[in-house]
Coordinates of C-alpha atoms in Angstrom, one line a residue:
Chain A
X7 CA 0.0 0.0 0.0
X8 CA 3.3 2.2 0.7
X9 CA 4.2 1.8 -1.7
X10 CA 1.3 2.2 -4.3
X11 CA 0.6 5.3 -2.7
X12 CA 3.9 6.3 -3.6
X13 CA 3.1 6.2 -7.4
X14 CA -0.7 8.5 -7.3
X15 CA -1.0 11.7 -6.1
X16 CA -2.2 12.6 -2.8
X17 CA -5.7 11.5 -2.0
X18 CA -6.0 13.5 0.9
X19 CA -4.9 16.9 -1.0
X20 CA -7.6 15.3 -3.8
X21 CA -10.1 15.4 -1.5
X22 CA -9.6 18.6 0.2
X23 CA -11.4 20.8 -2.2
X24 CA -15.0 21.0 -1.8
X25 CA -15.5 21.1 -6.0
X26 CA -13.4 17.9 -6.3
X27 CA -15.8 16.2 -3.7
X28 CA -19.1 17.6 -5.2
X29 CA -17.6 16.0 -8.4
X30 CA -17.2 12.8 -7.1
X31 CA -20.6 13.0 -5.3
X32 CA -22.0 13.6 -8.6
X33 CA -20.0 10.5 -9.9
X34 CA -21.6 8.3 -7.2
X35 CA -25.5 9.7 -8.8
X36 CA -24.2 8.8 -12.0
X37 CA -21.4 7.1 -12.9
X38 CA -19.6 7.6 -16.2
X39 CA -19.9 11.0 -17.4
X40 CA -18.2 13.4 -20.2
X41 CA -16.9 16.7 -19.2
X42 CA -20.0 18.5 -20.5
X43 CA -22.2 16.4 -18.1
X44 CA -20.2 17.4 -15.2
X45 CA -19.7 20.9 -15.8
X46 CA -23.7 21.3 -16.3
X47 CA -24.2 19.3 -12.9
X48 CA -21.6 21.4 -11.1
X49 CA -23.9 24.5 -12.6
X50 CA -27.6 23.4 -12.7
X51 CA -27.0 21.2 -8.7
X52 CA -24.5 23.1 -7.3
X53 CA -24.9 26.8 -8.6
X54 CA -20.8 26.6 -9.3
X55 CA -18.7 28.8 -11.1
X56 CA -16.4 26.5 -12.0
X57 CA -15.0 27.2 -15.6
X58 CA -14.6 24.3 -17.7
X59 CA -11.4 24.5 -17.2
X60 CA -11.1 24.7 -14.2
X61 CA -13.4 21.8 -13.9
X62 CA -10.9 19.8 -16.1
X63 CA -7.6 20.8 -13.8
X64 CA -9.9 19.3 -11.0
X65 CA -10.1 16.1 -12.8
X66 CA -6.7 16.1 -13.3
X67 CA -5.6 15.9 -9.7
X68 CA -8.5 13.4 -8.9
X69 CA -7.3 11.3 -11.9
X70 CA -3.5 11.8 -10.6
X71 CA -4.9 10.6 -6.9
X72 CA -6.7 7.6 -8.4
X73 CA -10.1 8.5 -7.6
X74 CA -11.6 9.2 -10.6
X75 CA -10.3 6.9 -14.4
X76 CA -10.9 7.9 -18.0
X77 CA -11.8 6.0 -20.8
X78 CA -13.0 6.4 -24.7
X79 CA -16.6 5.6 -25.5
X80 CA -16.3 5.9 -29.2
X81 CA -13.9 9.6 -29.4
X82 CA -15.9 11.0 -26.2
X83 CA -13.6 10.7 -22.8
X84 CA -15.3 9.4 -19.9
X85 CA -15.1 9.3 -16.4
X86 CA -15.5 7.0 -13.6
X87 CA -15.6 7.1 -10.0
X88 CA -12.7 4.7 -8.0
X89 CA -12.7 4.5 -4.6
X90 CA -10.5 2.0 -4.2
X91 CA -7.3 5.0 -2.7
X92 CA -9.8 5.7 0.0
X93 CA -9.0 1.7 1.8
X94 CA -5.6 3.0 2.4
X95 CA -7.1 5.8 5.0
X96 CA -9.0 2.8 6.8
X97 CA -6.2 0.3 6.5
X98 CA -4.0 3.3 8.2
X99 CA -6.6 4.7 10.8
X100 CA -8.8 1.4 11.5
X101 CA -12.2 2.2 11.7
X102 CA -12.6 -0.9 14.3
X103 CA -10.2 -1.3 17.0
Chain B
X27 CA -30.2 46.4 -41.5
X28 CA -32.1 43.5 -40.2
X29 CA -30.4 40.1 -40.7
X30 CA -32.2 36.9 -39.9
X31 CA -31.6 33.3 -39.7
X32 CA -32.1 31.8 -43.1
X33 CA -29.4 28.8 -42.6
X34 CA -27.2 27.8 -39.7
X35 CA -24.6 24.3 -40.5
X36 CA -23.1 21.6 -38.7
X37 CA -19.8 20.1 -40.0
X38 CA -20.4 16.3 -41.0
X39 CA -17.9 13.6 -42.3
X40 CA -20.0 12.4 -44.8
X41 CA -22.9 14.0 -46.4
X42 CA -24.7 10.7 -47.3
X43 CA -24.6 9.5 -44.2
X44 CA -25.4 13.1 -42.1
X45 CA -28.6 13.1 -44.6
X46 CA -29.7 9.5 -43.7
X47 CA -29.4 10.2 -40.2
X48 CA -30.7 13.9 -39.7
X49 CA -33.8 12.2 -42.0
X50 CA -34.0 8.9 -40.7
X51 CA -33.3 9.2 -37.3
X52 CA -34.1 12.9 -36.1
X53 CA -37.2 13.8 -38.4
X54 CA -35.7 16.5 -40.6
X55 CA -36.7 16.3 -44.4
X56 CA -34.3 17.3 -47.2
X57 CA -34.9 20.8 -48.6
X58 CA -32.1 21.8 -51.1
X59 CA -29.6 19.1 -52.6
X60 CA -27.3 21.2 -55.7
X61 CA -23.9 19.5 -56.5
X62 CA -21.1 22.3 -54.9
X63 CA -17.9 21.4 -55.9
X64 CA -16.8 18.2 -55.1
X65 CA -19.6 18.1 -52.3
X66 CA -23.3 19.0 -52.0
X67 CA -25.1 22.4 -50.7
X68 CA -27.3 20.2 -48.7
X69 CA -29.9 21.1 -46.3
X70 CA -32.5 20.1 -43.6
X71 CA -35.6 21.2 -42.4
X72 CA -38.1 20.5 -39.3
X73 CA -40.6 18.1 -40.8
X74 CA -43.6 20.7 -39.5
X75 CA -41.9 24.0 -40.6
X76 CA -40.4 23.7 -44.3
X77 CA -40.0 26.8 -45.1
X78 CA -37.8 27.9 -41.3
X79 CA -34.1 27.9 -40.6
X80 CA -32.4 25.4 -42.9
X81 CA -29.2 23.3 -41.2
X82 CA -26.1 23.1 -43.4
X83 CA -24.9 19.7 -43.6
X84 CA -21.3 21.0 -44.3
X85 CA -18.6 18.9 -45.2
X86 CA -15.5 19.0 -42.5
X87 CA -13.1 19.3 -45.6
X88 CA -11.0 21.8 -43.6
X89 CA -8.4 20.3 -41.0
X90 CA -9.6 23.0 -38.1
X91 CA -12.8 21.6 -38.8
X92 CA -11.8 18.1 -38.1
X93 CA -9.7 18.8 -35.5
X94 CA -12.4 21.5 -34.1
X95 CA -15.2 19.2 -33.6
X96 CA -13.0 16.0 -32.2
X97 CA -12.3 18.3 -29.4
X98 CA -15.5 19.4 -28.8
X99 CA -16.8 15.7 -28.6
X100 CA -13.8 14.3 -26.6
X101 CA -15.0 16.3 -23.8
X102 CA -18.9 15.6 -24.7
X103 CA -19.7 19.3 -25.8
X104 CA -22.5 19.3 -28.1
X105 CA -22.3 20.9 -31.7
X106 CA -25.7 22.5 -31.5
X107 CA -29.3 21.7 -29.8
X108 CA -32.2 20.7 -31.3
X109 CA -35.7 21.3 -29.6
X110 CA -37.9 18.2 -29.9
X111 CA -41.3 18.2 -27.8
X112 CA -40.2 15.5 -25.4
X113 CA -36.6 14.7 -24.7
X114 CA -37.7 11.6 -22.6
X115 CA -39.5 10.2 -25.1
X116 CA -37.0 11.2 -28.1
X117 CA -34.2 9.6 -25.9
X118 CA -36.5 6.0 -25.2
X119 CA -37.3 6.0 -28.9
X120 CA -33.8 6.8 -30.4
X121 CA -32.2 4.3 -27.8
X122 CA -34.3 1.8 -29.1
X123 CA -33.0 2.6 -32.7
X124 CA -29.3 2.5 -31.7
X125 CA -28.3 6.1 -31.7
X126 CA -26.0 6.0 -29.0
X127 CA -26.2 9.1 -25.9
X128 CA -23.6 10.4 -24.2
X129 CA -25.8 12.1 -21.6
X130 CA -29.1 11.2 -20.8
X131 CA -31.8 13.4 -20.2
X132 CA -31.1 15.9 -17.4
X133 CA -32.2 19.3 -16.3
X134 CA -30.5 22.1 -17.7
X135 CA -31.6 24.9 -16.0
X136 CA -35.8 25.6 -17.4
X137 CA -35.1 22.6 -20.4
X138 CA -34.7 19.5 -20.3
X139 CA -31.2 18.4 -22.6
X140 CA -30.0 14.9 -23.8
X141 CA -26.8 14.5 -25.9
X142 CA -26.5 12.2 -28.5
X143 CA -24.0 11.0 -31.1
X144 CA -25.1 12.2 -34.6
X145 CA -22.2 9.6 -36.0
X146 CA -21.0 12.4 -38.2
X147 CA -18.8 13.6 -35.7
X148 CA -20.9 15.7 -34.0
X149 CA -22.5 15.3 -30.1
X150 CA -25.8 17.1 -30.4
X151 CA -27.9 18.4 -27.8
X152 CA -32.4 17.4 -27.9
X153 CA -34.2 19.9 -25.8
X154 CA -37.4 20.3 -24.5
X155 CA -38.9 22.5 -21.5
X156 CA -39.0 20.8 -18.0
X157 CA -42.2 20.2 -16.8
X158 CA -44.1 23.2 -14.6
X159 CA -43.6 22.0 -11.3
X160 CA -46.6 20.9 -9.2

């Protein structure tokens, strides 16, 4: 787990914005979604701000954390939510001791 | 001066194709088809108003064309929107038919908007007003 963690990107700086976490909230309504999708969820749910860009540089640092993954559906990106990184902060801080 | 819409155009990789599907498969029917070039000046209109706005199916000859709308569909922006009466039912019935959607219907502020894949290279938004609320 050391190491693994050693080769992603902070989770815990990841999760310390509240726009990366309202984008992974959104990713738990609905998994699998395009850029567009997220930006107009950030907007129409969340009343954000958020450029697109900015949106994107979010995604970024979740990808680089290993929370969120990308993939082609035809030439469209998508993304997926992975929750897998968050084991380590149990497997470090048991939740039952 | 007063200008008005008379035409507006999406780029398409195939103007056989575009035709079949903006026909087929969103309702349009052909309105002008004259050889231009190597291509065709070839448009569309809404099946119930034949003589409004015409849609350009415009051949992406151009490299910033091509490379324009790959980047707008690699990050799922539509090309243009489309108002239909019901997006729910539009997005059951085209599912049915194959036409593959990147987004399925969700509010977008006062509409309604699904995206769907026009299989020209284009993602293209179906609107329709939300319902009043009760």
């Amino acid at each position: 787990m050391l190491a693994y963690s050693g080769t992603v990107g902070d989770v815990f700086k990841a999760l310390a914005d509240p726009t990366r976490r309202v984008i992974m909230d959104e990713l738990v309504l609905r998994d699998g979604q395009t850029l567009f999708e997220l930006c107009a969820r950030l907007m129409n749910v969340h009343g954000s701000q958020s450029s697109r860009q900015a949106v994107s540089q979010h995604l970024a640092v979740l990808e680089d954390a290993g929370l969120i993954a990308t993939h082609r559906a035809g030439r469209t990106k998508i993304h997926t939510l992975n929750t897998e990184p968050l084991r380590s902060i149990t497997e470090r801080w048991p939740l039952d001791r | 001066m007063k200008a008005r819409l008379q035409v507006t155009s999406v780029f398409v990789d195939d103007q056989a194709k575009a035709l079949a599907f903006y026909t087929e498969k969103l309702g349009f029917i052909k309105k002008t088809d004259v050889p231009a070039g190597e291509y065709r000046w070839l448009t569309v209109v809404g099946a119930d108003d034949p003589n409004g706005v015409e849609l350009l199916l415009e051949p992406d000859e151009h490299p910033a064309a091509k490379a324009f709308t790959r980047a707008l569909v690699e990050d799922g922006i539509p090309m243009t929107s489309f108002r239909v009466d019901d997006v729910n039912a539009a997005y059951r019935e085209l599912e049915a038919e194959g036409v593959v959607f990147t987004q399925p219907p969700m509010p977008m502020g006062p509409m309604i908007g699904a995206v769907l894949d026009d299989t020209c290279g284009n993602l293209i938004m179906i609107v329709s007003p939300a319902p009043e609320p009760d």
